[in-house]
Amino acid sequence: MVLPFIHEPFTDFKDETNQKEFEAALKKVKSELGKDYPLVINGEKIYTDDKLVSVNPSNKNQVVGSVSKATTQHVDQAMKAANEALKTWRTWTPEERAEVLYRAAAIVRRRKHEFSAWLVYDAGKPWDQADGDTAEGIDFMEYYAREMVELGKGKEINDRVGENNTYFYQPMGPGVTIPPWNFAFAIVCGTTVAPIVAGNPVLLKPSENTPVIAYKLVEALEEAGLPKGVLSFVPGDPKEIGDYLVDHPQTHFVNFTGSRATGVRIMERAAKVQEGQNFLKRVVAEMGGKDTIIVDNDADLDLAADSIVNSAFGFSGQKCSACSRAIIHKDVYDEVLEKSIELTKALTVGNTSEDNVYMGPVVNQKQLEKIRDYIEVGKDEGVLAYGGETDDSEGYFVHPTIFKDLDPKARIMQEEIFGPVVGFTKAENFDELLDIANNTEYGLTGAVISNNRSHLNRARYEFHVGNLYFNRGCTAAIVGYQPFGGFKMSGTDSKAGGPDYLQHFLEAKTVTEKF
Ligand SMILES: NC(=O)c1ccc[n+]([C@@H]2O[C@H](COP(=O)([O-])OP(=O)(O)OC[C@H]3O[C@@H](n4cnc5c(N)ncnc54)[C@H](O)[C@@H]3O)[C@@H](O)[C@H]2O)c1
Ligand SMILES: N[C@@H](CCC=O)C(=O)O
């Protein structure tokens, strides 16, 4: 019997035994650094001369692994294999497909610390963040498997006298998954296994920043019994194969998560019907955020500061959900700012592959330089209240940074920075708090810290974000509990980890029989 879904528990790193076990996993992974990883097409491992080289963001001289790069010819081979695999994979029952995911989840759960340790090296994640990332990947497999079994039953519709009507779901055909690097296991896993359990073969092109942990997912699914050709692993330079994957006439869907710029490009390209294409492509595009926590005058100010600091600086602000704007009622502005600075002073920053620190590095040199530039912009636009330092001598470190007294229209209050930088702005009253919260082109996450019930009720309908939280931070959605996805230029609101998600990769069919 399949047990009901509950989310994977997180590891308590205050427990010494857990710490020791995690250190052992880091040591094991360290002994495996520097290996070569292949493409996987139709079950065949293919090594190419041209490689993506992943380095540890905490220590840029340490090579995590070298991953073969796919060419457009490899994409054609993978698409051919996917079309062939579709013929049988679509005939597996939803239960049989779900079982592959249950087995893969069990494989990853048994080796949870090892997967998290790969995330520490490949993405620079702090231990608790890596642990959360692995747990979320397990959750996606467990949750989507159960959802597919439910959807496999179809839906009740009405019959009339002399007429029987049925309504059920079927796979669409092969498609492409293009994930980001920041949830290098969870999002890669969720966006890959959802279309697969729905019966569609997938070509997975991981981020060039984190291809090694993505390969570990492919291995786990293979070990769990996923038939060859159902998942092809085609890492590569997005400039060489990105458009090709999206434009391919056999690509039925693109399951994308990443920046606004890439998402919009994919949306536009996928809309064009290519020669030989006799269907419309579907695009799921989950994109960036400029996420806000608003603090009312009647609020728990310690909770406010804690929510702002942890949402802004957890994983160095490299979450689409990260709080990068704190909009505070003028009566409590100084106090919340002061408390936030005090909490920030206590945060530790360092090499996550050596120590259990709060914050590690940002992902690469380009990102460090982008954040450094925004810190300079912030100094012109507002007042640097705390932090501002960067250090790229060994790894890509940016210290937690707070700006105060910003104009709500300032660039650092409008543009996604994707780093540990948060801007504070003052508002006169609750109307203005909401107006400022809604004044960006994004609409992903937000939070309201308030004890005023009528204000919370207004925010429920007037704060335009896909994931809204009351009296807590604005990050850390859990699969099955907080389906995730944004409004406006944050994307297509696909609600990953929610009950509607699999329908993006299914065709609904109605059959009517007259008696
Ligand atoms: N809304 C969400 O659920 C969510 C979740 C995580 C991250 N994000 C967003 O992702 C961004 C960070 O991720 P990133 O830096 O990897 O984003 P990115 O857009 O640079 O890359 C995302 C993926 O797209 C690929 N890509 C790049 N150019 C392409 C092209 N022309 N054609 C096809 N593929 C292409 C990349 O190789 C990568 O795999 C941030 O904006 C963040 O907010 C959003
Ligand atoms: N789902 C994650 C964010 C994913 C984007 O980076 C959260 O809720 O914090």
Coordinates of C-alpha atoms and ligand atoms in Angstrom, one line a residue:
M1 CA 0.0 0.0 0.0
V2 CA 1.3 3.5 -0.9
L3 CA 1.3 5.7 2.2
P4 CA -0.1 9.2 2.0
F5 CA 2.4 11.9 1.1
I6 CA 4.3 13.7 3.9
H7 CA 7.3 15.9 3.2
E8 CA 10.8 14.6 3.8
P9 CA 12.1 15.7 7.2
F10 CA 15.1 18.1 7.4
T11 CA 18.3 17.1 9.1
D12 CA 19.1 18.8 12.5
F13 CA 22.7 19.9 12.2
K14 CA 22.8 20.8 15.8
D15 CA 22.9 17.1 16.5
E16 CA 26.5 16.0 16.6
T17 CA 25.8 12.6 15.1
N18 CA 24.2 14.2 12.1
Q19 CA 27.2 16.6 11.8
K20 CA 29.6 13.7 11.8
E21 CA 27.6 11.8 9.2
F22 CA 27.5 14.8 7.0
E23 CA 31.2 15.3 7.4
A24 CA 31.7 11.7 6.3
A25 CA 29.6 12.3 3.2
L26 CA 31.6 15.4 2.3
K27 CA 34.8 13.4 2.7
K28 CA 33.4 10.6 0.4
V29 CA 32.4 13.2 -2.2
K30 CA 35.7 15.0 -2.0
S31 CA 37.4 11.7 -2.8
E32 CA 35.3 11.5 -6.0
L33 CA 35.9 15.0 -7.3
G34 CA 37.4 15.7 -10.7
K35 CA 35.8 12.8 -12.6
D36 CA 34.4 12.8 -16.1
Y37 CA 30.7 12.5 -16.8
P38 CA 29.0 11.5 -20.0
L39 CA 25.9 12.4 -22.0
V40 CA 23.2 9.8 -21.7
I41 CA 21.3 9.1 -24.9
N42 CA 19.1 6.0 -25.4
G43 CA 20.8 4.5 -22.3
E44 CA 24.2 4.9 -24.0
K45 CA 27.0 6.9 -22.1
I46 CA 28.7 9.2 -24.6
Y47 CA 31.9 11.0 -23.7
T48 CA 32.9 14.1 -25.8
D49 CA 36.1 16.0 -25.9
D50 CA 34.4 19.3 -25.3
K51 CA 33.5 19.6 -21.5
L52 CA 31.6 21.8 -19.1
V53 CA 33.9 22.1 -16.1
S54 CA 32.2 22.6 -12.7
V55 CA 34.2 24.1 -9.9
N56 CA 33.5 24.5 -6.2
P57 CA 32.2 28.1 -5.7
S58 CA 33.9 28.1 -2.3
N59 CA 37.2 27.2 -3.8
K60 CA 37.5 28.0 -7.5
N61 CA 40.6 25.9 -8.0
Q62 CA 38.8 22.7 -7.0
V63 CA 37.2 21.0 -10.0
V64 CA 34.1 19.1 -9.0
G65 CA 33.7 17.3 -12.3
S66 CA 34.0 17.6 -16.1
V67 CA 30.8 16.9 -18.0
S68 CA 30.6 16.1 -21.7
K69 CA 28.9 18.8 -23.9
A70 CA 26.1 17.8 -26.3
T71 CA 26.0 19.1 -29.8
T72 CA 22.9 19.7 -32.0
Q73 CA 23.5 16.2 -33.5
H74 CA 23.3 14.7 -30.0
V75 CA 20.0 16.6 -29.5
D76 CA 18.7 15.0 -32.7
Q77 CA 19.8 11.5 -31.5
A78 CA 18.2 12.1 -28.1
M79 CA 14.9 13.2 -29.7
K80 CA 14.8 10.2 -32.0
A81 CA 15.4 7.9 -29.0
A82 CA 12.7 9.8 -27.1
N83 CA 10.1 9.3 -29.9
E84 CA 10.9 5.6 -29.9
A85 CA 10.7 5.3 -26.1
L86 CA 7.4 7.1 -26.1
K87 CA 5.8 4.2 -27.9
T88 CA 6.2 1.9 -24.8
W89 CA 6.6 4.4 -22.0
R90 CA 3.1 5.8 -22.7
T91 CA 1.6 2.2 -22.3
W92 CA 3.0 1.8 -18.8
T93 CA 0.2 2.3 -16.3
P94 CA 0.4 5.4 -14.1
E95 CA 1.0 3.0 -11.2
E96 CA 4.0 1.4 -13.0
R97 CA 5.5 4.8 -13.9
A98 CA 4.9 6.0 -10.3
E99 CA 6.8 3.0 -9.0
V100 CA 9.9 4.1 -10.8
L101 CA 9.7 7.4 -8.9
Y102 CA 9.1 5.8 -5.5
R103 CA 12.1 3.6 -6.1
A104 CA 14.3 6.6 -7.2
A105 CA 13.1 8.5 -4.1
A106 CA 14.1 5.6 -1.9
I107 CA 17.6 5.5 -3.6
V108 CA 18.1 9.2 -3.0
R109 CA 16.8 9.0 0.6
R110 CA 19.3 6.2 1.4
R111 CA 22.1 8.4 0.1
K112 CA 20.7 11.7 1.2
H113 CA 23.8 13.2 2.8
E114 CA 25.8 12.1 -0.2
F115 CA 23.5 14.0 -2.6
S116 CA 23.5 17.0 -0.3
A117 CA 27.3 16.9 -0.2
W118 CA 27.4 17.0 -4.0
L119 CA 25.2 20.1 -3.8
V120 CA 27.7 21.7 -1.4
Y121 CA 30.5 21.2 -3.9
D122 CA 28.7 21.8 -7.1
A123 CA 26.5 24.8 -6.0
G124 CA 28.3 26.0 -2.9
K125 CA 25.3 25.4 -0.7
P126 CA 25.5 25.6 3.1
W127 CA 24.7 22.2 4.7
D128 CA 21.1 23.0 5.8
Q129 CA 20.3 24.5 2.4
A130 CA 21.7 21.5 0.6
D131 CA 19.8 19.2 2.9
G132 CA 16.6 21.1 2.1
D133 CA 17.3 20.9 -1.6
T134 CA 17.8 17.1 -1.6
A135 CA 14.6 16.7 0.6
E136 CA 12.6 18.8 -1.9
G137 CA 13.8 16.6 -4.8
I138 CA 12.6 13.5 -2.9
D139 CA 9.3 15.2 -2.2
F140 CA 8.8 16.0 -5.9
M141 CA 9.2 12.3 -6.8
E142 CA 6.9 11.1 -4.0
Y143 CA 4.3 13.8 -4.7
Y144 CA 4.1 13.6 -8.5
A145 CA 4.0 9.8 -8.4
R146 CA 0.9 9.9 -6.2
E147 CA -0.6 12.7 -8.3
M148 CA -0.2 10.8 -11.5
V149 CA -1.9 7.7 -10.0
E150 CA -4.9 10.0 -9.1
L151 CA -5.0 11.7 -12.5
G152 CA -4.7 8.3 -14.1
K153 CA -8.3 7.6 -13.0
G154 CA -9.5 10.5 -15.2
K155 CA -12.3 12.8 -13.9
E156 CA -16.0 12.3 -13.4
I157 CA -18.2 14.0 -16.0
N158 CA -21.9 13.7 -16.8
D159 CA -23.7 11.1 -18.9
R160 CA -27.0 11.6 -20.6
V161 CA -29.6 9.0 -21.5
G162 CA -28.2 6.9 -24.3
E163 CA -24.8 8.5 -24.1
N164 CA -21.6 7.5 -22.1
N165 CA -18.9 10.1 -21.6
T166 CA -15.4 9.6 -20.3
Y167 CA -12.6 12.1 -19.6
F168 CA -9.0 11.0 -19.1
Y169 CA -5.4 12.2 -19.5
Q170 CA -2.7 11.0 -21.9
P171 CA 0.9 12.0 -22.5
M172 CA 1.8 14.7 -25.1
G173 CA 5.0 13.5 -26.5
P174 CA 8.7 14.2 -25.9
G175 CA 9.8 17.6 -24.4
V176 CA 12.7 19.5 -22.9
T177 CA 13.5 20.4 -19.3
I178 CA 15.7 23.4 -18.8
P179 CA 16.4 24.1 -15.1
P180 CA 18.5 26.7 -13.2
W181 CA 21.5 26.0 -11.0
N182 CA 20.1 27.3 -7.7
F183 CA 18.0 24.3 -6.7
A184 CA 20.4 22.0 -8.5
F185 CA 18.8 18.9 -7.3
A186 CA 15.2 19.8 -6.3
I187 CA 14.2 21.8 -9.4
V188 CA 16.2 19.7 -11.8
C189 CA 14.4 16.6 -10.3
G190 CA 10.9 18.1 -10.1
T191 CA 10.9 19.6 -13.6
T192 CA 12.3 16.3 -15.1
V193 CA 10.2 13.7 -13.3
A194 CA 6.8 15.5 -13.6
P195 CA 6.6 15.2 -17.4
I196 CA 8.2 11.7 -17.2
V197 CA 5.7 10.3 -14.8
A198 CA 3.0 11.8 -17.0
G199 CA 4.3 9.5 -19.8
N200 CA 6.5 11.9 -21.8
P201 CA 10.2 11.3 -22.6
V202 CA 12.4 14.2 -21.6
L203 CA 15.7 15.7 -22.8
L204 CA 17.3 17.3 -19.8
K205 CA 19.7 20.1 -20.3
P206 CA 21.0 21.0 -16.9
S207 CA 22.6 24.4 -16.0
E208 CA 26.2 24.7 -17.1
N209 CA 27.0 25.7 -13.4
T210 CA 25.8 22.5 -11.8
P211 CA 25.9 19.6 -14.2
V212 CA 27.4 17.0 -11.8
I213 CA 24.6 16.8 -9.3
A214 CA 22.1 16.7 -12.3
Y215 CA 24.0 13.6 -13.5
K216 CA 23.5 12.0 -10.1
L217 CA 19.8 12.3 -10.6
V218 CA 20.0 10.6 -14.0
E219 CA 22.0 7.7 -12.3
A220 CA 19.3 7.3 -9.6
L221 CA 16.5 7.2 -12.1
E222 CA 18.4 4.7 -14.2
E223 CA 19.0 2.5 -11.1
A224 CA 15.3 2.8 -10.3
G225 CA 14.4 1.2 -13.6
L226 CA 13.6 4.1 -15.9
P227 CA 13.7 2.5 -19.5
K228 CA 16.4 3.8 -21.9
G229 CA 15.4 6.7 -24.1
V230 CA 12.8 8.1 -21.6
L231 CA 15.4 10.4 -20.1
S232 CA 18.3 11.8 -22.1
F233 CA 21.0 13.8 -20.4
V234 CA 22.2 16.6 -22.8
P235 CA 24.3 19.2 -21.0
G236 CA 25.8 21.8 -23.1
D237 CA 26.5 25.5 -23.8
P238 CA 23.1 27.2 -24.0
K239 CA 24.4 29.3 -26.8
E240 CA 25.1 26.2 -28.8
I241 CA 22.1 24.0 -28.1
G242 CA 19.5 26.2 -26.2
D243 CA 17.6 27.5 -29.1
Y244 CA 18.0 24.2 -30.9
L245 CA 16.3 22.3 -28.1
V246 CA 13.4 24.9 -27.9
D247 CA 12.9 25.2 -31.7
H248 CA 13.1 21.5 -32.4
P249 CA 9.9 20.5 -34.3
Q250 CA 9.6 17.4 -32.1
T251 CA 9.7 19.3 -28.8
H252 CA 6.2 19.2 -27.5
F253 CA 6.8 21.2 -24.3
V254 CA 9.6 23.2 -22.7
N255 CA 9.7 23.0 -18.9
F256 CA 11.8 26.0 -18.0
T257 CA 12.9 27.6 -14.8
G258 CA 15.4 30.4 -14.8
S259 CA 15.8 34.1 -15.4
R260 CA 13.2 36.4 -16.9
A261 CA 15.3 37.1 -20.0
T262 CA 15.8 33.4 -20.9
G263 CA 12.1 32.6 -20.1
V264 CA 10.8 35.3 -22.3
R265 CA 13.1 34.2 -25.1
I266 CA 12.0 30.6 -24.8
M267 CA 8.3 31.7 -24.7
E268 CA 8.7 33.7 -27.9
R269 CA 10.6 31.0 -29.8
A270 CA 8.4 28.2 -28.8
A271 CA 5.4 30.1 -30.1
K272 CA 6.7 29.7 -33.7
V273 CA 5.4 26.7 -35.5
Q274 CA 8.4 25.0 -37.2
E275 CA 8.4 23.2 -40.5
G276 CA 7.1 19.6 -39.9
Q277 CA 5.5 20.5 -36.6
N278 CA 1.8 19.7 -36.3
F279 CA 1.0 20.7 -32.8
L280 CA 1.4 23.8 -30.6
K281 CA 4.2 23.7 -28.0
R282 CA 3.4 24.2 -24.4
V283 CA 5.8 26.3 -22.3
V284 CA 6.1 26.3 -18.5
A285 CA 8.3 29.3 -17.7
E286 CA 9.0 30.0 -14.0
M287 CA 11.2 33.0 -13.8
G288 CA 12.7 35.6 -11.4
G289 CA 11.4 37.6 -8.5
K290 CA 11.8 40.8 -6.6
D291 CA 10.2 39.6 -3.4
T292 CA 9.0 41.8 -0.6
I293 CA 8.3 41.5 3.1
I294 CA 6.1 44.2 4.5
V295 CA 6.0 45.1 8.2
D296 CA 2.9 46.7 9.6
N297 CA 3.0 49.1 12.7
D298 CA 1.2 46.5 14.8
A299 CA 3.5 43.5 14.3
D300 CA 6.0 41.3 16.2
L301 CA 9.2 43.2 15.4
D302 CA 11.5 40.3 16.3
L303 CA 9.7 38.0 14.0
A304 CA 9.8 40.7 11.3
A305 CA 13.6 41.1 11.6
D306 CA 14.2 37.3 11.7
S307 CA 11.9 36.8 8.6
I308 CA 13.7 39.5 6.7
V309 CA 17.2 38.4 7.5
N310 CA 16.6 34.7 6.9
S311 CA 14.7 35.3 3.7
A312 CA 17.2 37.7 2.4
F313 CA 20.4 35.9 3.3
G314 CA 19.6 32.2 3.3
F315 CA 21.7 30.6 0.5
S316 CA 23.1 34.1 -0.1
G317 CA 19.9 35.4 -1.5
Q318 CA 20.2 33.1 -4.5
K319 CA 16.5 32.0 -4.4
C320 CA 13.8 33.3 -6.7
S321 CA 11.8 33.7 -3.5
A322 CA 14.5 35.7 -1.6
C323 CA 13.5 38.8 0.2
S324 CA 15.2 41.7 -1.5
R325 CA 12.9 44.4 -0.4
A326 CA 11.7 45.2 3.2
I327 CA 8.9 47.8 3.2
I328 CA 8.4 49.0 6.8
H329 CA 5.7 51.1 8.4
K330 CA 7.3 54.5 9.4
D331 CA 6.4 53.9 13.1
V332 CA 8.6 50.8 13.4
Y333 CA 11.1 51.4 10.6
D334 CA 14.1 52.3 12.8
E335 CA 13.5 49.4 15.2
V336 CA 13.1 46.7 12.5
L337 CA 16.2 48.0 10.7
E338 CA 18.2 48.0 13.9
K339 CA 17.1 44.5 14.8
S340 CA 17.8 43.2 11.3
I341 CA 21.3 44.6 11.4
E342 CA 22.0 43.0 14.8
L343 CA 20.8 39.6 13.5
T344 CA 22.9 40.0 10.3
K345 CA 26.1 40.7 12.3
A346 CA 25.8 37.2 13.8
L347 CA 25.7 35.4 10.4
T348 CA 28.7 33.3 9.5
V349 CA 30.1 33.3 6.0
G350 CA 32.6 30.8 4.7
N351 CA 33.7 27.7 2.7
T352 CA 30.7 25.4 2.9
S353 CA 32.7 22.3 1.9
E354 CA 34.8 22.8 5.1
D355 CA 32.4 24.3 7.7
N356 CA 28.8 24.3 8.7
V357 CA 28.4 28.1 8.1
Y358 CA 25.2 30.1 7.6
M359 CA 26.2 31.6 4.2
G360 CA 28.6 30.3 1.5
P361 CA 29.7 31.8 -1.8
V362 CA 27.6 32.9 -4.7
V363 CA 27.7 30.7 -7.7
N364 CA 30.4 32.2 -9.9
Q365 CA 32.6 35.1 -10.8
K366 CA 30.0 36.7 -13.2
Q367 CA 27.4 36.6 -10.5
L368 CA 29.8 38.0 -7.9
E369 CA 30.6 40.9 -10.2
K370 CA 26.9 41.6 -11.0
I371 CA 26.2 41.8 -7.2
R372 CA 29.2 43.9 -6.6
D373 CA 28.0 46.3 -9.3
Y374 CA 24.5 46.5 -7.6
I375 CA 26.2 47.2 -4.3
E376 CA 27.8 50.3 -5.9
V377 CA 24.4 51.3 -7.4
G378 CA 22.9 50.9 -3.9
K379 CA 25.5 53.3 -2.5
D380 CA 24.4 56.0 -4.9
E381 CA 20.7 55.3 -4.5
G382 CA 20.5 54.9 -0.7
V383 CA 22.6 54.5 2.4
L384 CA 24.7 51.4 3.1
A385 CA 23.6 50.3 6.5
Y386 CA 25.6 47.1 6.8
G387 CA 28.0 44.9 4.8
G388 CA 28.9 45.5 1.2
E389 CA 32.2 43.5 1.2
T390 CA 33.1 41.0 -1.4
D391 CA 36.1 38.6 -1.6
D392 CA 36.9 36.6 -4.7
S393 CA 40.4 35.6 -3.8
E394 CA 39.6 31.9 -3.2
G395 CA 35.8 31.6 -3.8
Y396 CA 33.0 33.9 -4.7
F397 CA 32.1 35.5 -1.4
V398 CA 29.6 38.3 -0.9
H399 CA 28.8 39.4 2.6
P400 CA 25.2 40.1 3.7
T401 CA 24.4 43.6 2.8
I402 CA 21.6 46.0 3.9
F403 CA 20.7 49.3 2.3
K404 CA 18.3 51.7 3.9
D405 CA 16.3 54.8 3.0
L406 CA 15.7 53.8 -0.6
D407 CA 13.2 55.3 -3.0
P408 CA 10.8 52.5 -3.9
K409 CA 11.6 53.1 -7.6
A410 CA 15.3 52.8 -7.1
R411 CA 17.0 50.2 -9.3
I412 CA 18.0 48.0 -6.4
M413 CA 14.4 48.0 -5.3
Q414 CA 13.2 47.0 -8.8
E415 CA 15.8 44.7 -10.4
E416 CA 16.5 41.1 -9.4
I417 CA 20.0 41.0 -7.9
F418 CA 20.1 37.4 -6.9
G419 CA 22.5 37.9 -4.1
P420 CA 22.6 38.7 -0.4
V421 CA 21.4 42.3 -0.7
V422 CA 18.2 43.7 0.8
G423 CA 16.9 47.2 0.6
F424 CA 14.7 49.0 3.2
T425 CA 12.0 51.5 2.4
K426 CA 9.7 53.4 4.7
A427 CA 5.9 53.7 4.1
E428 CA 3.3 56.0 5.7
N429 CA 0.4 53.5 6.1
F430 CA -0.9 50.1 5.1
D431 CA -2.1 51.4 1.7
E432 CA 1.3 52.6 0.9
L433 CA 2.9 49.4 2.1
L434 CA 0.8 47.4 -0.4
D435 CA 1.3 49.9 -3.2
I436 CA 5.1 49.7 -2.9
A437 CA 4.9 45.9 -2.5
N438 CA 3.1 45.7 -5.9
N439 CA 5.2 48.2 -7.8
T440 CA 7.6 45.8 -9.5
E441 CA 7.1 43.8 -12.7
Y442 CA 7.5 40.6 -10.7
G443 CA 4.9 38.8 -8.6
L444 CA 6.5 35.7 -7.1
T445 CA 6.6 35.7 -3.3
G446 CA 5.8 38.1 -0.5
A447 CA 5.1 38.2 3.2
V448 CA 3.2 40.4 5.6
I449 CA 4.2 40.7 9.2
S450 CA 1.2 42.1 11.0
N451 CA -1.2 41.5 13.9
N452 CA -4.0 43.4 12.2
R453 CA -6.5 40.9 10.9
S454 CA -8.2 43.4 8.5
H455 CA -4.8 44.2 7.0
L456 CA -4.0 40.5 6.5
N457 CA -7.4 40.1 4.8
R458 CA -6.7 42.9 2.4
A459 CA -3.3 41.6 1.6
R460 CA -4.7 38.2 0.8
Y461 CA -6.4 39.7 -2.2
E462 CA -4.4 42.9 -2.9
F463 CA -0.8 41.7 -2.6
H464 CA -0.2 40.4 -6.2
V465 CA 2.2 37.4 -5.8
G466 CA 1.8 33.7 -6.4
N467 CA 3.0 32.7 -3.0
L468 CA 2.0 34.9 -0.1
Y469 CA 3.0 34.3 3.5
F470 CA 1.6 35.8 6.7
N471 CA 3.8 36.2 9.8
R472 CA 6.8 34.2 8.5
G473 CA 9.5 34.7 5.8
C474 CA 8.9 34.5 2.1
T475 CA 11.1 31.5 1.2
A476 CA 11.0 27.7 1.7
A477 CA 7.8 26.5 0.1
I478 CA 7.3 22.8 0.7
V479 CA 6.0 20.4 -2.0
G480 CA 2.4 19.5 -1.4
Y481 CA 2.0 22.3 1.2
Q482 CA 2.8 25.5 -0.7
P483 CA 2.4 24.9 -4.5
F484 CA 4.9 27.3 -6.0
G485 CA 4.8 29.7 -9.0
G486 CA 4.5 33.4 -9.7
F487 CA 2.4 36.0 -11.4
K488 CA 3.3 38.9 -13.8
M489 CA 6.9 38.6 -15.1
S490 CA 7.7 35.9 -12.6
G491 CA 6.2 33.4 -14.9
T492 CA 3.4 31.1 -15.9
D493 CA 2.2 30.3 -12.4
S494 CA 2.6 26.6 -13.0
K495 CA 2.5 25.8 -9.2
A496 CA 5.3 23.3 -8.9
G497 CA 4.6 20.8 -6.2
G498 CA 0.8 21.3 -6.4
P499 CA -2.2 19.4 -7.6
D500 CA -2.5 21.1 -11.0
Y501 CA 1.2 20.8 -12.0
L502 CA 1.1 17.5 -14.0
Q503 CA -1.7 18.8 -16.2
H504 CA 0.9 21.0 -18.0
F505 CA 2.3 17.8 -19.5
L506 CA -0.9 15.9 -20.2
E507 CA -3.6 16.1 -22.9
A508 CA -7.1 15.7 -21.6
K509 CA -9.3 13.6 -23.9
T510 CA -13.1 13.3 -24.0
V511 CA -14.7 10.1 -25.5
T512 CA -18.4 9.9 -26.1
E513 CA -20.3 6.8 -27.0
K514 CA -23.9 6.6 -28.1
F515 CA -25.8 3.5 -27.2
Ligands
LIG1 N1 10.3 31.0 -10.3 C1 10.9 29.9 -9.9 O1 10.4 28.9 -9.5 C2 12.4 30.0 -10.0 C3 13.2 29.0 -9.3 C4 14.6 29.0 -9.3 C5 15.2 30.0 -10.0 N2 14.5 31.0 -10.6 C6 15.1 32.1 -11.3 O2 16.2 31.6 -12.1 C7 17.2 32.5 -12.2 C8 18.6 32.0 -11.8 O3 18.9 30.9 -12.6 P1 19.9 30.9 -13.8 O4 20.9 31.9 -13.6 O5 20.3 29.5 -14.1 O6 18.9 31.4 -15.0 P2 19.2 31.4 -16.6 O7 18.0 31.9 -17.3 O8 20.5 32.0 -16.9 O9 19.4 29.8 -17.0 C9 18.4 28.9 -16.7 C10 18.6 27.7 -17.7 O10 18.3 28.2 -19.0 C11 19.4 27.8 -19.8 N3 19.5 28.7 -20.9 C12 20.2 29.9 -21.0 N4 20.0 30.5 -22.2 C13 19.2 29.6 -22.9 C14 18.6 29.7 -24.2 N5 18.9 30.7 -25.0 N6 17.9 28.7 -24.6 C15 17.6 27.6 -23.8 N7 18.1 27.5 -22.5 C16 18.9 28.5 -22.1 C17 20.6 27.8 -18.9 O11 21.6 27.0 -19.4 C18 20.0 27.1 -17.6 O12 19.9 25.7 -17.8 C19 16.8 33.7 -11.3 O13 16.2 34.7 -12.1 C20 15.8 33.0 -10.4 O14 14.9 33.9 -9.9 C21 13.1 31.0 -10.7
LIG2 N1 10.7 27.2 -3.9 C1 11.8 27.9 -3.3 C2 12.4 28.9 -4.2 C3 12.8 28.4 -5.6 C4 13.6 29.4 -6.3 O1 14.7 29.7 -6.3 C5 11.3 28.7 -2.1 O2 10.1 28.7 -1.8 O3 12.1 29.3 -1.4

